[in-house]
Amino acid sequence: MADDDQVILLDFWASMFGLRVRIALAEKEIKYEYRNEDLKNKSDLLLKMNPVHKKIPVLIHNGKPVCESLIIVQYIDEVWKDRSPLMPFDPYERAQARFWADFIDKKVYMPTRRIRTTKGEEQEAAKKEVFEIFEILEGELGDKPYFQGEAFGFVDISLITFSCWFHTLETFGNFSMEVEFPKIIAWTKRCMQRESVAKSLPDPKKILELAMERRKELGLD
Amino acid sequence: MADDDQVILLDFWASMFGLRVRIALAEKEIKYEYRNEDLKNKSDLLLKMNPVHKKIPVLIHNGKPVCESLIIVQYIDEVWKDRSPLMPFDPYERAQARFWADFIDKKVYMPTRRIRTTKGEEQEAAKKEVFEIFEILEGELGDKPYFQGEAFGFVDISLITFSCWFHTLETFGNFSMEVEFPKIIAWTKRCMQRESVAKSLPDPKKILELAMERRKELGLD
């Protein structure tokens, strides 16, 4: 790609989906313009660029939009393919990477969201579900340094963006990720040694403040 | 790939997800062993090959499993890349193809399922939702022969497998796809001219019989 490519990211600062794109762009050292959206009053540009889902993140590359975070990350990897490959080279390993990213996409968001937006029995059920999901993920990670093996990649990007929300989950769910899922936390620390991750992820305390505000709006506390 | 590759498909004959894999395998002219699963009594092989989701379809290629229909279709396209390409060559077009296949995956199954497994207000709400989704799809198809343009591909495979269920939807939902979505039906007929599609899709009357049996089991009729 040419150096004068125009890249714009429509995003929301705390979004685990938008963060995936920010980490992929950082891995590839791509310069871009960041636009933080007010999700309660979405911009005309966002509605025009993602008329189907009307959601962030949207990557606008030379005027053309790409939507859905995992699709954007694959697009970035395919366009800027000369550096920091994110997808494995082998088709079978690539299918496995897509499988786990898809699993994370389908299974992690909703129950973790319910831990911070519900209480009582509903919250307990969500916590049980989160534990089951992370047990599966901890099993898949095993003793590998990263989900795809020796190198940081697509599956790591899919999951690591939830880690800045762990403090919030622990606070509302009353548990310790480190005690329950030591391998996931060791992997989180490993990922945080990468500049692309460390510089992209927001402060967990700011995430907690945001989650507390939302809980108040829901009349839960 | 070598001619002595061993390919096994764990599937269920009426599954719109399994059918995607069957069409992709037919497009690529790949010989394989078909194993129809009893979904009420899943085989040990299925549970071993897809321990996470425990769902069909599973493609077992030389003993190694690939799960989730859209991931399997991409895998097939990447492994047998010397014939009948299913994904566009250009990264932007590939991202768009993934976007629409993902949209179909997330939006079409659940409301179409509810049309045949509910009644009254719930069924009417499902019908409204199905109409909204197909309006978006009809708009995206426009006057193109296929979703990706001139050539049959990934997005077509993602959606065409629902067409053998249209007769069932029309029967339970009391509407005509041809009247409501003429472009989708013209596209369906175009796809049915392909041997890979025509030979894979089951008879819509058999699908209706299956759906009627399930409705009886649910105590709806």
Coordinates of C-alpha atoms in Angstrom, one line a residue:
Chain A
M1 CA 0.0 0.0 0.0
A2 CA 1.1 3.5 -0.8
D3 CA 2.2 5.8 2.0
D4 CA -0.4 8.4 1.1
D5 CA -3.3 5.9 1.9
Q6 CA -6.0 7.6 3.8
V7 CA -7.1 5.5 6.8
I8 CA -9.9 6.7 9.2
L9 CA -11.2 4.6 12.2
L10 CA -14.7 5.3 13.5
D11 CA -14.6 3.8 17.0
F12 CA -15.5 4.2 20.7
W13 CA -12.5 4.4 23.1
A14 CA -13.6 1.6 25.4
S15 CA -14.9 -0.8 22.8
M16 CA -13.3 -4.3 22.8
F17 CA -14.2 -4.5 19.1
G18 CA -12.7 -1.2 18.1
L19 CA -9.6 -2.0 20.2
R20 CA -9.0 -5.1 18.0
V21 CA -8.6 -2.8 15.0
R22 CA -6.4 -0.3 16.9
I23 CA -4.0 -3.2 17.9
A24 CA -3.9 -4.5 14.3
L25 CA -3.2 -1.1 12.9
A26 CA -0.4 -0.6 15.6
E27 CA 1.1 -4.1 14.7
K28 CA 1.3 -3.0 11.1
E29 CA 2.5 0.5 12.0
I30 CA -0.2 2.2 9.9
K31 CA -0.9 5.9 10.4
Y32 CA -4.6 6.7 10.7
E33 CA -7.1 9.3 11.9
Y34 CA -9.0 8.3 15.0
R35 CA -12.6 9.5 15.5
N36 CA -14.3 8.7 18.7
E37 CA -18.0 8.3 18.3
D38 CA -20.7 9.4 20.7
L39 CA -22.7 6.1 20.7
K40 CA -25.9 7.9 21.9
N41 CA -25.7 10.3 19.0
K42 CA -23.9 8.6 16.2
S43 CA -22.3 10.7 13.4
D44 CA -23.8 10.9 9.9
L45 CA -20.6 9.5 8.7
L46 CA -21.0 6.3 10.8
L47 CA -24.6 5.9 9.7
K48 CA -23.5 6.3 6.1
M49 CA -20.5 4.0 6.3
N50 CA -22.3 1.2 8.1
P51 CA -25.9 1.5 7.2
V52 CA -26.7 -2.2 7.9
H53 CA -25.4 -2.5 11.5
K54 CA -24.9 1.2 12.4
K55 CA -22.1 0.1 14.7
I56 CA -18.4 0.9 15.4
P57 CA -15.7 0.0 14.5
V58 CA -15.6 1.1 10.9
L59 CA -12.3 1.3 9.0
I60 CA -12.5 3.8 6.1
H61 CA -9.7 3.1 3.7
N62 CA -9.4 5.6 0.9
G63 CA -13.1 6.4 1.3
K64 CA -14.3 2.8 1.3
P65 CA -15.7 1.3 4.5
V66 CA -15.0 -2.1 6.1
C67 CA -17.2 -3.2 9.0
E68 CA -17.1 -5.8 11.7
S69 CA -14.0 -6.0 13.8
L70 CA -12.8 -9.5 12.8
I71 CA -13.4 -8.8 9.2
I72 CA -11.5 -5.5 9.5
V73 CA -8.5 -7.2 11.2
Q74 CA -8.3 -9.8 8.4
Y75 CA -8.6 -7.0 5.8
I76 CA -5.7 -5.1 7.4
D77 CA -3.6 -8.3 7.4
E78 CA -4.4 -9.0 3.8
V79 CA -3.8 -5.4 2.5
W80 CA -0.6 -4.7 4.5
K81 CA 0.8 -8.2 4.1
D82 CA 4.4 -7.2 4.0
R83 CA 4.8 -6.9 7.8
S84 CA 3.8 -8.5 11.1
P85 CA 1.5 -11.3 9.7
L86 CA -1.5 -11.9 12.0
M87 CA -3.0 -14.9 10.3
P88 CA -1.1 -18.2 10.1
F89 CA 0.3 -19.1 6.7
D90 CA -1.1 -22.7 6.6
P91 CA -4.8 -23.1 5.6
Y92 CA -5.5 -25.5 8.4
E93 CA -4.0 -23.3 11.1
R94 CA -5.8 -20.4 9.5
A95 CA -9.1 -22.2 9.8
Q96 CA -8.3 -23.0 13.5
A97 CA -7.5 -19.3 14.1
R98 CA -10.8 -18.3 12.5
F99 CA -12.6 -20.9 14.7
W100 CA -11.3 -19.5 17.9
A101 CA -11.8 -15.9 17.0
D102 CA -15.3 -16.7 16.0
F103 CA -15.8 -18.6 19.3
I104 CA -14.6 -15.5 21.3
D105 CA -16.8 -13.3 19.2
K106 CA -19.9 -15.3 19.8
K107 CA -19.4 -16.4 23.4
V108 CA -17.4 -13.8 25.4
Y109 CA -19.2 -10.5 24.9
M110 CA -22.8 -11.3 26.0
P111 CA -22.1 -13.0 29.4
T112 CA -19.4 -10.6 30.4
R113 CA -21.7 -7.8 29.6
R114 CA -24.4 -9.4 31.8
I115 CA -22.0 -9.6 34.7
R116 CA -21.8 -5.8 34.7
T117 CA -25.4 -4.9 33.7
T118 CA -27.4 -7.3 35.9
K119 CA -27.5 -8.4 39.6
G120 CA -28.7 -11.3 41.7
E121 CA -29.5 -14.6 40.0
E122 CA -29.1 -13.3 36.5
Q123 CA -25.6 -12.1 37.3
E124 CA -24.7 -15.4 38.9
A125 CA -25.9 -17.3 35.8
A126 CA -23.8 -14.9 33.7
K127 CA -20.7 -15.5 35.9
K128 CA -21.2 -19.3 35.6
E129 CA -21.3 -18.9 31.8
V130 CA -18.2 -16.7 31.8
F131 CA -16.3 -19.3 33.9
E132 CA -17.3 -22.0 31.4
I133 CA -16.1 -20.0 28.4
F134 CA -12.8 -19.0 30.0
E135 CA -12.2 -22.6 31.1
I136 CA -12.5 -23.6 27.4
L137 CA -10.1 -20.8 26.4
E138 CA -7.6 -21.6 29.1
G139 CA -7.7 -25.2 27.9
E140 CA -7.1 -24.1 24.3
L141 CA -4.2 -21.8 25.3
G142 CA -2.6 -24.6 27.4
D143 CA 1.1 -24.0 27.7
K144 CA 1.5 -22.1 24.5
P145 CA 2.8 -18.5 24.7
Y146 CA 0.1 -17.3 22.3
F147 CA -3.1 -18.9 21.0
Q148 CA -1.7 -19.5 17.6
G149 CA 1.6 -20.9 19.1
E150 CA 4.9 -19.0 19.2
A151 CA 3.7 -15.8 17.6
F152 CA 1.1 -13.1 18.6
G153 CA -1.7 -13.1 16.1
F154 CA -5.4 -13.0 15.1
V155 CA -6.8 -15.0 18.0
D156 CA -4.8 -13.0 20.6
I157 CA -6.1 -9.8 19.1
S158 CA -9.7 -11.1 19.3
L159 CA -9.4 -11.8 23.0
I160 CA -6.8 -9.4 24.5
T161 CA -9.1 -6.4 24.1
F162 CA -11.4 -7.9 26.8
S163 CA -8.6 -7.8 29.3
C164 CA -9.0 -4.1 30.1
W165 CA -12.5 -5.0 31.2
F166 CA -11.3 -7.8 33.6
H167 CA -11.0 -5.4 36.5
T168 CA -14.6 -4.4 36.0
L169 CA -15.8 -8.0 35.8
E170 CA -13.9 -8.9 38.9
T171 CA -15.3 -5.9 40.8
F172 CA -19.0 -6.6 39.8
G173 CA -18.6 -10.4 39.8
N174 CA -16.6 -10.6 43.0
F175 CA -13.9 -13.0 41.8
S176 CA -10.3 -13.0 40.8
M177 CA -9.3 -13.7 37.2
E178 CA -5.7 -14.5 38.4
V179 CA -7.0 -17.2 40.8
E180 CA -9.5 -18.7 38.4
F181 CA -7.6 -18.4 35.1
P182 CA -3.9 -18.1 35.8
K183 CA -2.8 -19.1 32.3
I184 CA -5.1 -16.5 30.7
I185 CA -3.7 -13.8 33.1
A186 CA -0.1 -14.9 32.3
W187 CA -0.9 -14.7 28.6
T188 CA -2.5 -11.2 29.2
K189 CA 0.8 -10.0 30.8
R190 CA 2.8 -11.5 27.9
C191 CA 0.6 -9.6 25.4
M192 CA 0.9 -6.4 27.4
Q193 CA 4.7 -6.5 26.8
R194 CA 3.9 -5.6 23.2
E195 CA 3.8 -1.9 22.4
S196 CA 0.8 -2.4 20.1
V197 CA -1.3 -3.8 23.0
A198 CA 0.1 -1.7 25.9
K199 CA -0.4 1.6 24.1
S200 CA -3.8 0.7 22.7
L201 CA -5.7 -0.6 25.8
P202 CA -7.3 2.0 28.0
D203 CA -6.7 2.2 31.8
P204 CA -8.9 -0.5 33.5
K205 CA -9.9 2.1 36.1
K206 CA -11.4 4.3 33.4
I207 CA -13.3 1.3 32.1
L208 CA -14.6 0.6 35.6
E209 CA -15.8 4.3 35.9
L210 CA -17.6 4.0 32.6
A211 CA -19.2 0.7 33.7
M212 CA -20.3 2.2 37.0
E213 CA -21.9 5.1 35.2
R214 CA -23.8 2.7 32.9
R215 CA -24.9 0.7 35.9
K216 CA -26.3 3.8 37.5
E217 CA -28.2 4.7 34.3
L218 CA -29.7 1.2 34.5
G219 CA -30.8 1.9 38.1
L220 CA -28.8 -1.1 39.4
D221 CA -26.8 0.5 42.2
Chain B
M1 CA -3.9 -31.5 -2.7
A2 CA -3.2 -35.1 -3.5
D3 CA -5.9 -37.4 -5.0
D4 CA -5.6 -39.7 -2.1
D5 CA -6.8 -37.1 0.4
Q6 CA -9.4 -38.5 2.8
V7 CA -12.4 -36.2 3.2
I8 CA -15.3 -37.0 5.4
L9 CA -18.3 -34.7 6.1
L10 CA -20.4 -35.0 9.2
D11 CA -23.7 -33.4 8.4
F12 CA -27.5 -33.6 8.6
W13 CA -29.3 -33.8 5.2
A14 CA -31.6 -30.8 5.7
S15 CA -29.1 -28.4 7.3
M16 CA -28.6 -25.1 5.5
F17 CA -25.1 -25.0 7.2
G18 CA -24.1 -28.5 6.1
L19 CA -25.4 -27.7 2.6
R20 CA -23.0 -24.9 2.2
V21 CA -20.1 -27.3 2.6
R22 CA -21.7 -29.8 0.2
I23 CA -22.0 -27.1 -2.5
A24 CA -18.4 -25.9 -2.0
L25 CA -17.2 -29.5 -2.2
A26 CA -19.2 -30.0 -5.4
E27 CA -17.9 -26.7 -6.9
K28 CA -14.4 -28.0 -6.3
E29 CA -15.2 -31.5 -7.5
I30 CA -13.9 -33.1 -4.3
K31 CA -14.7 -36.7 -3.6
Y32 CA -15.8 -37.3 0.0
E33 CA -17.6 -39.6 2.3
Y34 CA -20.9 -38.3 3.5
R35 CA -22.1 -39.2 7.0
N36 CA -25.7 -38.2 8.0
E37 CA -25.9 -37.6 11.8
D38 CA -28.9 -38.4 14.0
L39 CA -29.0 -35.0 15.8
K40 CA -30.9 -36.5 18.7
N41 CA -28.2 -39.1 19.2
K42 CA -24.9 -37.6 17.9
S43 CA -22.1 -39.9 17.1
D44 CA -19.0 -40.3 19.2
L45 CA -17.0 -39.1 16.2
L46 CA -19.0 -35.8 16.0
L47 CA -18.5 -35.2 19.7
K48 CA -14.8 -35.9 19.4
M49 CA -14.3 -33.8 16.3
N50 CA -16.3 -30.8 17.5
P51 CA -16.1 -30.9 21.3
V52 CA -16.7 -27.2 21.7
H53 CA -20.0 -26.7 19.8
K54 CA -21.0 -30.4 19.2
K55 CA -22.6 -29.3 16.0
I56 CA -22.6 -30.4 12.3
P57 CA -21.2 -29.7 9.8
V58 CA -17.7 -30.9 10.5
L59 CA -15.2 -31.5 7.6
I60 CA -12.6 -34.1 8.5
H61 CA -9.7 -33.7 6.2
N62 CA -7.0 -36.4 6.6
G63 CA -8.1 -36.9 10.1
K64 CA -8.2 -33.3 11.2
P65 CA -11.5 -31.5 11.8
V66 CA -12.7 -28.1 10.6
C67 CA -15.9 -26.7 12.1
E68 CA -18.4 -23.9 11.4
S69 CA -19.8 -23.8 7.9
L70 CA -18.4 -20.5 6.7
I71 CA -14.9 -21.3 8.1
I72 CA -15.1 -24.7 6.3
V73 CA -16.1 -23.1 3.0
Q74 CA -13.1 -20.7 3.2
Y75 CA -10.8 -23.6 4.2
I76 CA -12.0 -25.6 1.1
D77 CA -11.4 -22.6 -1.1
E78 CA -7.9 -22.0 0.3
V79 CA -6.8 -25.7 0.1
W80 CA -8.2 -26.5 -3.3
K81 CA -7.3 -23.1 -4.7
D82 CA -6.5 -24.4 -8.3
R83 CA -10.2 -24.5 -9.3
S84 CA -13.5 -22.6 -9.1
P85 CA -12.4 -19.8 -6.8
L86 CA -15.2 -18.9 -4.3
M87 CA -13.7 -15.9 -2.6
P88 CA -12.9 -12.7 -4.6
F89 CA -9.2 -12.0 -5.3
D90 CA -9.2 -8.4 -4.2
P91 CA -8.9 -7.9 -0.4
Y92 CA -11.6 -5.2 -0.3
E93 CA -14.1 -7.4 -2.2
R94 CA -13.1 -10.3 0.0
A95 CA -13.9 -8.2 3.1
Q96 CA -17.3 -7.3 1.5
A97 CA -18.0 -11.0 0.8
R98 CA -17.1 -11.9 4.4
F99 CA -19.4 -9.0 5.6
W100 CA -22.4 -10.3 3.7
A101 CA -21.8 -14.0 4.6
D102 CA -21.5 -12.9 8.2
F103 CA -24.8 -10.9 7.9
I104 CA -26.6 -13.9 6.5
D105 CA -25.1 -16.1 9.2
K106 CA -26.2 -13.8 12.0
K107 CA -29.5 -12.6 10.7
V108 CA -31.3 -15.2 8.5
Y109 CA -31.4 -18.4 10.6
M110 CA -33.1 -17.4 13.8
P111 CA -36.1 -15.5 12.5
T112 CA -36.7 -18.0 9.7
R113 CA -36.6 -20.7 12.3
R114 CA -39.1 -18.9 14.4
I115 CA -41.6 -18.7 11.5
R116 CA -41.7 -22.5 11.4
T117 CA -41.5 -23.1 15.2
T118 CA -43.9 -20.6 16.6
K119 CA -47.4 -19.2 16.0
G120 CA -49.6 -16.1 16.6
E121 CA -47.8 -12.9 17.5
E122 CA -44.4 -14.4 17.9
Q123 CA -44.7 -15.8 14.4
E124 CA -45.8 -12.5 13.0
A125 CA -42.9 -10.7 14.6
A126 CA -40.5 -13.3 13.1
K127 CA -42.1 -12.8 9.7
K128 CA -41.6 -9.0 9.9
E129 CA -38.0 -9.6 10.8
V130 CA -37.5 -12.0 7.9
F131 CA -39.0 -9.4 5.5
E132 CA -36.6 -6.7 6.8
I133 CA -33.6 -9.0 6.4
F134 CA -34.6 -10.1 2.9
E135 CA -35.3 -6.5 1.9
I136 CA -31.7 -5.7 2.8
L137 CA -30.4 -8.7 0.9
E138 CA -32.6 -7.9 -2.2
G139 CA -31.1 -4.3 -2.1
E140 CA -27.5 -5.7 -1.8
L141 CA -28.1 -8.1 -4.7
G142 CA -29.7 -5.4 -6.9
D143 CA -29.3 -6.1 -10.6
K144 CA -26.2 -8.2 -10.2
P145 CA -26.4 -11.9 -11.4
Y146 CA -24.7 -13.0 -8.2
F147 CA -23.9 -11.3 -4.8
Q148 CA -20.2 -10.9 -5.6
G149 CA -21.0 -9.8 -9.2
E150 CA -20.6 -11.9 -12.3
A151 CA -19.4 -15.1 -10.6
F152 CA -21.1 -17.5 -8.2
G153 CA -19.2 -17.4 -4.9
F154 CA -19.0 -17.4 -1.1
V155 CA -22.0 -15.1 -0.4
D156 CA -24.2 -17.1 -2.8
I157 CA -23.2 -20.3 -1.1
S158 CA -24.0 -18.8 2.3
L159 CA -27.6 -17.9 1.3
I160 CA -28.7 -20.3 -1.4
T161 CA -28.9 -23.2 1.1
F162 CA -31.9 -21.5 2.7
S163 CA -33.8 -21.6 -0.5
C164 CA -34.9 -25.2 -0.1
W165 CA -36.6 -24.0 3.1
F166 CA -38.5 -21.2 1.3
H167 CA -41.5 -23.4 0.5
T168 CA -41.7 -24.2 4.3
L169 CA -41.5 -20.6 5.2
E170 CA -44.2 -19.6 2.7
T171 CA -46.5 -22.4 4.0
F172 CA -46.2 -21.5 7.6
G173 CA -45.8 -17.8 7.1
N174 CA -48.5 -17.5 4.5
F175 CA -46.7 -15.4 2.0
S176 CA -45.0 -15.7 -1.4
M177 CA -41.3 -15.2 -1.7
E178 CA -41.7 -14.6 -5.4
V179 CA -44.2 -11.7 -4.8
E180 CA -42.2 -10.2 -2.0
F181 CA -38.6 -10.7 -3.2
P182 CA -38.6 -11.2 -7.0
K183 CA -34.9 -10.5 -7.3
I184 CA -34.0 -13.1 -4.7
I185 CA -36.1 -15.7 -6.4
A186 CA -34.6 -14.9 -9.8
W187 CA -31.2 -15.3 -8.3
T188 CA -32.3 -18.6 -6.7
K189 CA -33.3 -19.9 -10.1
R190 CA -30.0 -18.7 -11.5
C191 CA -28.1 -20.6 -8.8
M192 CA -30.2 -23.7 -9.4
Q193 CA -28.9 -23.9 -12.9
R194 CA -25.6 -24.9 -11.4
E195 CA -25.1 -28.6 -11.0
S196 CA -23.3 -28.0 -7.6
V197 CA -26.4 -26.4 -6.2
A198 CA -29.2 -28.3 -8.0
K199 CA -27.7 -31.7 -7.0
S200 CA -27.0 -30.7 -3.4
L201 CA -30.3 -29.1 -2.3
P202 CA -32.9 -31.5 -1.0
D203 CA -36.5 -31.5 -2.3
P204 CA -38.4 -28.6 -0.6
K205 CA -41.4 -31.0 -0.1
K206 CA -39.2 -33.3 2.1
I207 CA -38.0 -30.2 4.0
L208 CA -41.7 -29.3 4.6
E209 CA -42.4 -32.8 5.9
L210 CA -39.5 -32.5 8.3
A211 CA -40.7 -29.1 9.5
M212 CA -44.2 -30.4 10.0
E213 CA -42.9 -33.3 12.1
R214 CA -41.0 -30.9 14.3
R215 CA -44.0 -28.6 14.6
K216 CA -46.0 -31.6 15.8
E217 CA -43.3 -32.5 18.3
L218 CA -43.5 -28.9 19.6
G219 CA -47.3 -29.3 20.0
L220 CA -48.0 -26.4 17.7
D221 CA -50.5 -28.0 15.2

